[in-house]
Short mmCIF file of C-alpha atoms and ligand atoms in Angstrom, two decimals:
data_model
loop_
_atom_site.label_atom_id
_atom_site.label_comp_id
_atom_site.label_asym_id
_atom_site.label_seq_id
_atom_site.Cartn_x
_atom_site.Cartn_y
_atom_site.Cartn_z
CA UNK A 1352 -42.70 45.77 71.85
CA UNK A 1353 -43.63 42.44 70.25
CA UNK A 1354 -42.46 41.64 66.73
CA UNK A 1355 -46.02 41.77 65.38
CA UNK A 1356 -46.51 45.24 66.87
CA UNK A 1357 -43.28 46.47 65.27
CA UNK A 1358 -44.46 45.10 61.93
CA UNK A 1359 -47.87 46.69 62.36
CA UNK A 1360 -46.36 50.13 62.98
CA UNK A 1361 -43.96 49.83 60.06
CA UNK A 1362 -46.66 48.57 57.69
CA UNK A 1363 -49.15 51.28 58.58
CA UNK A 1364 -46.54 54.02 58.23
CA UNK A 1365 -46.34 55.77 54.89
CA UNK A 1366 -43.13 55.76 52.88
CA UNK A 1367 -43.81 56.07 49.18
CA UNK A 1368 -40.45 55.86 47.44
CA UNK A 1369 -38.54 59.12 47.91
CA UNK A 1370 -40.75 60.18 50.84
CA UNK A 1371 -39.66 57.74 53.51
CA UNK A 1372 -39.71 60.15 56.50
CA UNK A 1373 -42.33 58.37 58.58
CA UNK A 1374 -40.65 55.00 58.21
CA UNK A 1375 -37.22 56.52 58.77
CA UNK A 1376 -38.38 57.98 62.10
CA UNK A 1377 -39.67 54.57 63.21
CA UNK A 1378 -36.50 52.78 62.10
CA UNK A 1379 -34.38 55.22 64.10
CA UNK A 1380 -36.57 54.77 67.16
CA UNK A 1381 -36.51 50.96 66.90
CA UNK A 1382 -32.82 50.57 66.07
CA UNK A 1383 -31.41 53.12 68.50
CA UNK A 1384 -31.44 51.09 71.75
CA UNK A 1385 -29.68 48.16 70.07
CA UNK A 1386 -26.83 49.75 68.14
CA UNK A 1387 -23.61 51.51 69.16
CA UNK A 1388 -24.11 54.27 66.64
CA UNK A 1389 -26.97 55.51 64.51
CA UNK A 1390 -26.44 57.55 61.34
CA UNK A 1391 -28.55 59.07 58.61
CA UNK A 1392 -26.77 59.72 55.33
CA UNK A 1393 -27.43 62.43 52.78
CA UNK A 1394 -29.96 60.44 50.75
CA UNK A 1395 -31.87 59.47 53.89
CA UNK A 1396 -30.66 55.91 54.52
CA UNK A 1397 -30.68 54.96 58.20
CA UNK A 1398 -27.53 53.15 59.32
CA UNK A 1399 -27.34 51.39 62.69
CA UNK A 1400 -23.85 50.21 63.56
CA UNK A 1401 -22.98 47.39 65.93
CA UNK A 1402 -19.22 47.56 66.39
CA UNK A 1403 -17.36 44.25 66.38
CA UNK A 1404 -13.73 43.11 66.47
CA UNK A 1405 -11.28 44.69 64.03
CA UNK A 1406 -10.21 41.32 62.63
CA UNK A 1407 -13.79 40.12 62.04
CA UNK A 1408 -15.85 40.78 58.88
CA UNK A 1409 -18.11 43.79 58.42
CA UNK A 1410 -21.62 42.79 57.28
CA UNK A 1411 -24.11 45.15 55.71
CA UNK A 1412 -27.78 44.20 55.99
CA UNK A 1413 -30.14 46.20 53.80
CA UNK A 1414 -33.92 46.38 54.12
CA UNK A 1415 -35.62 49.05 52.07
CA UNK A 1416 -37.91 51.53 53.78
CA UNK A 1417 -39.75 52.73 50.68
CA UNK A 1418 -42.94 51.31 49.21
CA UNK A 1419 -44.52 51.51 45.77
CA UNK A 1420 -47.19 54.17 45.46
CA UNK A 1421 -48.47 57.10 43.45
CA UNK A 1422 -47.63 60.76 42.93
CA UNK A 1423 -49.87 63.70 42.02
CA UNK A 1424 -48.97 65.08 38.59
CA UNK A 1425 -52.01 67.18 37.72
CA UNK A 1426 -55.03 68.83 39.32
CA UNK A 1427 -58.08 69.12 37.06
CA UNK A 1428 -60.22 72.25 37.07
CA UNK A 1429 -63.00 70.19 38.68
CA UNK A 1430 -60.71 69.35 41.59
CA UNK A 1431 -59.62 65.80 40.79
CA UNK A 1432 -56.02 64.60 41.13
CA UNK A 1433 -54.31 62.80 38.28
CA UNK A 1434 -51.31 60.72 39.15
CA UNK A 1435 -48.36 58.66 38.02
CA UNK A 1436 -47.10 55.42 39.56
CA UNK A 1437 -43.91 55.27 41.63
CA UNK A 1438 -42.44 51.79 41.35
CA UNK A 1439 -44.03 48.67 39.92
CA UNK A 1440 -47.79 48.95 40.42
CA UNK A 1441 -50.23 47.16 38.12
CA UNK A 1442 -53.06 49.27 36.68
CA UNK A 1443 -55.33 46.29 37.45
CA UNK A 1444 -55.38 47.02 41.18
CA UNK A 1445 -55.84 50.80 41.15
CA UNK A 1446 -59.51 51.55 40.55
CA UNK A 1447 -61.68 51.82 43.70
CA UNK A 1448 -58.76 51.91 46.12
CA UNK A 1449 -58.86 54.08 49.20
CA UNK A 1450 -55.77 56.30 49.33
CA UNK A 1451 -54.03 58.93 51.44
CA UNK A 1452 -52.60 62.05 49.80
CA UNK A 1453 -49.63 63.34 51.76
CA UNK A 1454 -49.53 67.13 51.58
CA UNK A 1455 -47.52 69.81 53.34
CA UNK A 1456 -50.66 70.54 55.36
CA UNK A 1457 -51.17 66.94 56.44
CA UNK A 1458 -52.79 63.78 55.12
CA UNK A 1459 -55.99 63.84 53.08
CA UNK A 1460 -58.26 60.85 52.48
CA UNK A 1461 -59.22 60.07 48.91
CA UNK A 1462 -60.54 57.39 46.60
CA UNK A 1463 -59.52 56.37 43.10
CA UNK A 1464 -62.87 56.74 41.39
CA UNK A 1465 -64.40 54.23 39.03
CA UNK A 1466 -67.58 53.98 37.02
CA UNK A 1467 -70.50 52.01 38.48
CA UNK A 1468 -71.15 48.79 36.52
CA UNK A 1469 -74.57 50.04 35.30
CA UNK A 1470 -73.04 52.49 32.87
CA UNK A 1471 -70.07 50.39 31.73
CA UNK A 1472 -70.09 49.64 28.02
CA UNK A 1473 -69.67 46.00 27.04
CA UNK A 1474 -66.00 46.42 26.04
CA UNK A 1475 -65.24 48.44 29.20
CA UNK A 1476 -66.30 45.57 31.44
CA UNK A 1477 -63.38 43.42 30.36
CA UNK A 1478 -60.79 46.16 30.11
CA UNK A 1479 -58.24 47.30 32.64
CA UNK A 1480 -58.45 51.05 33.14
CA UNK A 1481 -55.01 52.54 32.67
CA UNK A 1482 -53.49 54.73 35.37
CA UNK A 1483 -53.51 57.79 33.11
CA UNK A 1484 -57.30 57.51 32.78
CA UNK A 1485 -57.84 57.29 36.52
CA UNK A 1486 -58.14 60.08 39.08
CA UNK A 1487 -58.26 60.60 42.82
CA UNK A 1488 -61.36 62.16 44.35
CA UNK A 1489 -60.52 64.04 47.56
CA UNK A 1490 -63.93 65.62 47.96
CA UNK A 1491 -63.05 68.94 46.34
CA UNK A 1492 -65.10 70.67 43.66
CA UNK A 1493 -62.51 72.83 41.95
CA UNK A 1494 -58.78 73.29 41.47
CA UNK A 1495 -58.54 76.27 43.83
CA UNK A 1496 -60.13 74.23 46.61
CA UNK A 1497 -57.60 71.44 46.10
CA UNK A 1498 -54.78 73.96 46.34
CA UNK A 1499 -56.26 75.43 49.50
CA UNK A 1500 -56.32 71.94 50.98
CA UNK A 1501 -52.54 71.93 50.60
CA UNK A 1502 -52.12 69.61 47.61
CA UNK A 1503 -49.21 70.31 45.30
CA UNK A 1504 -47.82 68.60 42.23
CA UNK A 1505 -45.38 65.93 43.40
CA UNK A 1506 -47.25 65.00 46.58
CA UNK A 1507 -46.94 61.28 47.30
CA UNK A 1508 -50.03 59.10 47.57
CA UNK A 1509 -50.16 55.83 49.49
CA UNK A 1510 -52.81 53.15 49.81
CA UNK A 1511 -54.97 53.43 52.91
CA UNK A 1512 -54.70 50.02 54.51
CA UNK A 1513 -54.66 48.95 58.15
CA UNK A 1514 -52.56 46.03 59.31
CA UNK A 1515 -54.73 43.02 60.19
CA UNK A 1516 -54.10 39.58 61.68
CA UNK A 1517 -55.86 36.69 59.99
CA UNK A 1518 -56.02 32.96 60.47
CA UNK A 1519 -53.61 31.34 62.92
CA UNK A 1520 -50.32 32.91 61.96
CA UNK A 1521 -50.90 35.12 58.92
CA UNK A 1522 -50.97 38.91 58.75
CA UNK A 1523 -52.25 41.21 56.02
CA UNK A 1524 -51.18 44.77 55.34
CA UNK A 1525 -49.68 47.21 52.92
CA UNK A 1526 -46.01 47.75 52.09
CA UNK A 1527 -44.82 44.38 53.42
CA UNK A 1528 -42.32 44.90 50.60
CA UNK A 1529 -40.19 45.72 52.45
CA UNK A 1530 -41.46 46.65 55.92
CA UNK A 1531 -41.30 42.96 56.79
CA UNK A 1532 -37.58 43.19 56.00
CA UNK A 1533 -37.35 46.33 58.14
CA UNK A 1534 -39.05 44.53 61.03
CA UNK A 1535 -36.65 41.58 60.66
CA UNK A 1536 -33.70 43.97 60.77
CA UNK A 1537 -34.97 45.74 63.88
CA UNK A 1538 -35.76 42.53 65.72
CA UNK A 1539 -32.51 40.82 64.70
CA UNK A 1540 -30.54 43.73 66.13
CA UNK A 1541 -32.58 43.63 69.31
CA UNK A 1542 -31.94 39.91 69.83
CA UNK A 1543 -28.33 39.91 68.63
CA UNK A 1544 -25.89 39.04 71.42
CA UNK A 1545 -22.33 40.39 71.46
CA UNK A 1546 -20.62 39.02 68.35
CA UNK A 1547 -17.25 39.35 66.60
CA UNK A 1548 -18.55 40.75 63.31
CA UNK A 1549 -19.38 44.41 62.80
CA UNK A 1550 -22.97 44.79 61.66
CA UNK A 1551 -24.40 47.65 59.62
CA UNK A 1552 -28.20 47.53 59.81
CA UNK A 1553 -29.30 49.77 56.96
CA UNK A 1554 -32.81 50.95 56.17
CA UNK A 1555 -32.44 52.06 52.55
CA UNK A 1556 -34.39 54.58 50.48
CA UNK A 1557 -35.65 54.47 46.88
CA UNK A 1558 -35.21 50.76 46.27
CA UNK A 1559 -38.38 50.51 44.22
CA UNK A 1560 -37.14 52.96 41.60
CA UNK A 1561 -33.68 51.48 41.09
CA UNK A 1562 -31.95 50.33 44.30
CA UNK A 1563 -30.69 53.87 44.81
CA UNK A 1564 -30.19 54.20 48.56
CA UNK A 1565 -28.31 50.92 48.78
CA UNK A 1566 -25.93 52.13 46.09
CA UNK A 1567 -24.64 55.05 48.12
CA UNK A 1568 -24.82 53.33 51.51
CA UNK A 1569 -22.73 50.40 50.30
CA UNK A 1570 -20.17 52.75 48.79
CA UNK A 1571 -19.84 54.65 52.05
CA UNK A 1572 -19.70 51.58 54.31
CA UNK A 1573 -17.65 49.29 52.02
CA UNK A 1574 -18.58 46.12 53.94
CA UNK A 1575 -16.96 42.70 53.47
CA UNK A 1576 -20.30 41.18 52.59
CA UNK A 1577 -23.82 42.41 51.91
CA UNK A 1578 -27.15 40.78 52.59
CA UNK A 1579 -30.48 42.21 51.47
CA UNK A 1580 -33.50 41.26 53.51
CA UNK A 1581 -36.48 41.59 51.25
CA UNK A 1582 -39.68 39.81 50.28
CA UNK A 1583 -40.20 37.35 47.47
CA UNK A 1584 -43.28 36.18 45.59
CA UNK A 1585 -45.13 33.39 47.36
CA UNK A 1586 -46.87 31.34 44.70
CA UNK A 1587 -48.93 29.13 46.99
CA UNK A 1588 -52.27 30.47 45.80
CA UNK A 1589 -54.70 29.44 43.05
CA UNK A 1590 -53.71 30.45 39.54
CA UNK A 1591 -49.93 30.55 39.95
CA UNK A 1592 -47.91 27.69 38.49
CA UNK A 1593 -45.18 26.19 40.63
CA UNK A 1594 -42.55 26.95 38.00
CA UNK A 1595 -43.58 30.64 37.96
CA UNK A 1596 -43.24 31.11 41.72
CA UNK A 1597 -42.23 27.96 43.61
CA UNK A 1598 -41.75 29.63 47.01
CA UNK A 1599 -44.45 28.95 49.61
CA UNK A 1600 -45.50 30.68 52.80
CA UNK A 1601 -44.81 28.71 55.98
CA UNK A 1602 -41.77 26.91 54.56
CA UNK A 1603 -39.20 29.36 55.91
CA UNK A 1604 -37.15 32.16 54.36
CA UNK A 1605 -36.03 31.91 50.76
CA UNK A 1606 -32.37 32.16 49.75
CA UNK A 1607 -31.86 33.69 46.33
CA UNK A 1608 -29.45 31.77 44.13
CA UNK A 1609 -29.88 34.24 41.28
CA UNK A 1610 -32.25 37.03 40.29
CA UNK A 1611 -32.26 39.76 37.65
CA UNK A 1612 -29.77 41.89 39.59
CA UNK A 1613 -27.52 39.34 41.25
CA UNK A 1614 -25.89 35.97 41.12
CA UNK A 1615 -25.44 35.27 44.78
CA UNK A 1616 -21.78 34.98 45.70
CA UNK A 1617 -21.06 31.27 46.37
CA UNK A 1618 -19.39 32.04 49.67
CA UNK A 1619 -22.42 34.03 50.85
CA UNK A 1620 -24.79 31.27 49.77
CA UNK A 1621 -22.65 28.77 51.64
CA UNK A 1622 -22.74 30.96 54.76
CA UNK A 1623 -26.54 31.34 54.61
CA UNK A 1624 -27.19 27.66 53.93
CA UNK A 1625 -24.88 26.43 56.65
CA UNK A 1626 -26.27 28.98 59.13
CA UNK A 1627 -29.78 27.70 58.40
CA UNK A 1628 -28.78 24.05 58.56
CA UNK A 1629 -26.78 24.35 61.78
CA UNK A 1630 -29.57 26.26 63.52
CA UNK A 1631 -32.24 23.94 62.06
CA UNK A 1632 -34.06 26.82 60.38
CA UNK A 1633 -36.25 25.74 57.43
CA UNK A 1634 -35.36 27.47 54.16
CA UNK A 1635 -36.17 27.40 50.44
CA UNK A 1636 -33.95 28.08 47.44
CA UNK A 1637 -35.00 30.28 44.56
CA UNK A 1638 -33.44 30.87 41.19
CA UNK A 1639 -35.73 32.35 38.60
CA UNK A 1640 -36.67 35.77 39.93
CA UNK A 1641 -37.19 38.51 37.36
CA UNK A 1642 -36.87 41.30 39.92
CA UNK A 1643 -33.83 42.52 41.83
CA UNK A 1644 -32.96 43.69 45.33
CA UNK A 1645 -30.55 46.05 47.06
CA UNK A 1646 -28.01 43.19 47.06
CA UNK A 1647 -27.62 43.65 43.29
CA UNK A 1648 -26.15 47.11 43.85
CA UNK A 1649 -24.17 46.24 46.96
CA UNK A 1650 -22.45 43.46 44.99
CA UNK A 1651 -21.20 45.93 42.37
CA UNK A 1652 -19.80 48.45 44.80
CA UNK A 1653 -16.13 49.44 44.60
CA UNK A 1654 -14.08 46.35 43.73
CA UNK A 1655 -17.10 44.07 44.29
CA UNK A 1656 -18.74 42.92 47.53
CA UNK A 1657 -19.89 39.30 47.98
CA UNK A 1658 -23.66 39.57 48.44
CA UNK A 1659 -26.82 37.55 48.89
CA UNK A 1660 -30.51 37.82 49.70
CA UNK A 1661 -32.72 36.38 52.41
CA UNK A 1662 -36.39 36.83 51.54
CA UNK A 1663 -39.67 36.42 53.31
CA UNK A 1664 -42.30 34.62 51.17
CA UNK A 1665 -45.07 37.15 50.59
CA UNK A 1666 -48.36 36.87 48.75
CA UNK A 1667 -49.66 39.69 46.55
CA UNK A 1668 -46.59 41.93 46.65
CA UNK A 1669 -46.84 45.39 45.08
CA UNK A 1670 -50.59 45.44 45.70
CA UNK A 1671 -52.26 47.32 48.58
CA UNK A 1672 -52.76 44.11 50.57
CA UNK A 1673 -49.94 41.62 51.08
CA UNK A 1674 -49.95 38.52 53.27
CA UNK A 1675 -47.10 36.89 55.19
CA UNK A 1676 -46.78 34.07 57.68
CA UNK A 1677 -45.38 35.24 61.03
CA UNK A 1678 -43.41 32.00 61.39
CA UNK A 1679 -41.50 32.88 58.22
CA UNK A 1680 -40.71 36.29 59.68
CA UNK A 1681 -39.54 34.64 62.89
CA UNK A 1682 -37.32 32.20 60.99
CA UNK A 1683 -35.84 35.01 58.91
CA UNK A 1684 -34.81 36.82 62.09
CA UNK A 1685 -33.18 33.63 63.36
CA UNK A 1686 -31.37 33.15 60.06
CA UNK A 1687 -30.07 36.72 60.03
CA UNK A 1688 -28.63 36.25 63.51
CA UNK A 1689 -27.17 32.83 62.70
CA UNK A 1690 -25.50 34.31 59.59
CA UNK A 1691 -23.90 37.10 61.59
CA UNK A 1692 -22.54 34.55 64.07
CA UNK A 1693 -21.30 32.28 61.30
CA UNK A 1694 -19.76 34.96 59.07
CA UNK A 1695 -16.20 34.91 60.53
CA UNK A 1696 -15.84 31.28 59.39
CA UNK A 1697 -16.41 32.31 55.77
CA UNK A 1698 -15.03 35.87 55.46
ZN1 LIG B 443 -38.63 44.97 47.94
#
């Protein structure tokens, strides 16, 4: 399967944080042929192990399988679903979205309803409708009907978006945060030749609500170094100042120097930079991120694990439609492989 097809499958799959089953199944399928051992831990992390030499370092790569989404918290007597947000979703992008409600009886299509402009009051036109005032319409007319359709409180809701290619080398889809990272992990393992280092390719759960899966996976694996593969904000669009988000699509993966959860270990940064330079892979450096990644938790495991982040520049993250450049994805795969090869020199 081509890289773009792997990404398409991963992006279209649903994996609202805490309900990662569909993505987990795909990760297992994709990783299996290219690892010596495949595990699933108690929280649901998928761990592919490529066994290396005893004397060589053990590297944990983490890409999170979950995506931000919604969860049903109430069913009105008229048959509408009220919801809460799981992970960082802006109220601005919710109204009028097409969604899928994942029930025990299967998936149901729905739409987050919004008032037609004709009946909007003057002050309503400029206002963002808050999530608690919104509802999902699944075509039911009363509560009992909703229940008969299989909906229960706690059911996850994802955005209904189909992966699409656009322009020369761009793709658009949902959940690129962090299915692009998952695709990189899968493809890096597929292309990885026999190397000295031991590699743990981990698809983590519940990153979007507090880096939870990575916390337990890192504790169990106790690697010598940890690298999160995640997305970062690409600011190369109108309305974003360079200082707010200096990373651009098409300029190669971004190496985090520091974010809200991590100051990248100098030895890891050195490894990543030199791997990129030696393999002539373009890269960007980034220092002012307000978010965090799985690497933040890996770094604080046990007595401390040197950690870093490789990110794919991504436009419109945490909205239903994100955009990445396939060349950046390709270069991130190359950088992951080059880092694995180079690791024994540094650890
Ligand atoms: Zn992420």
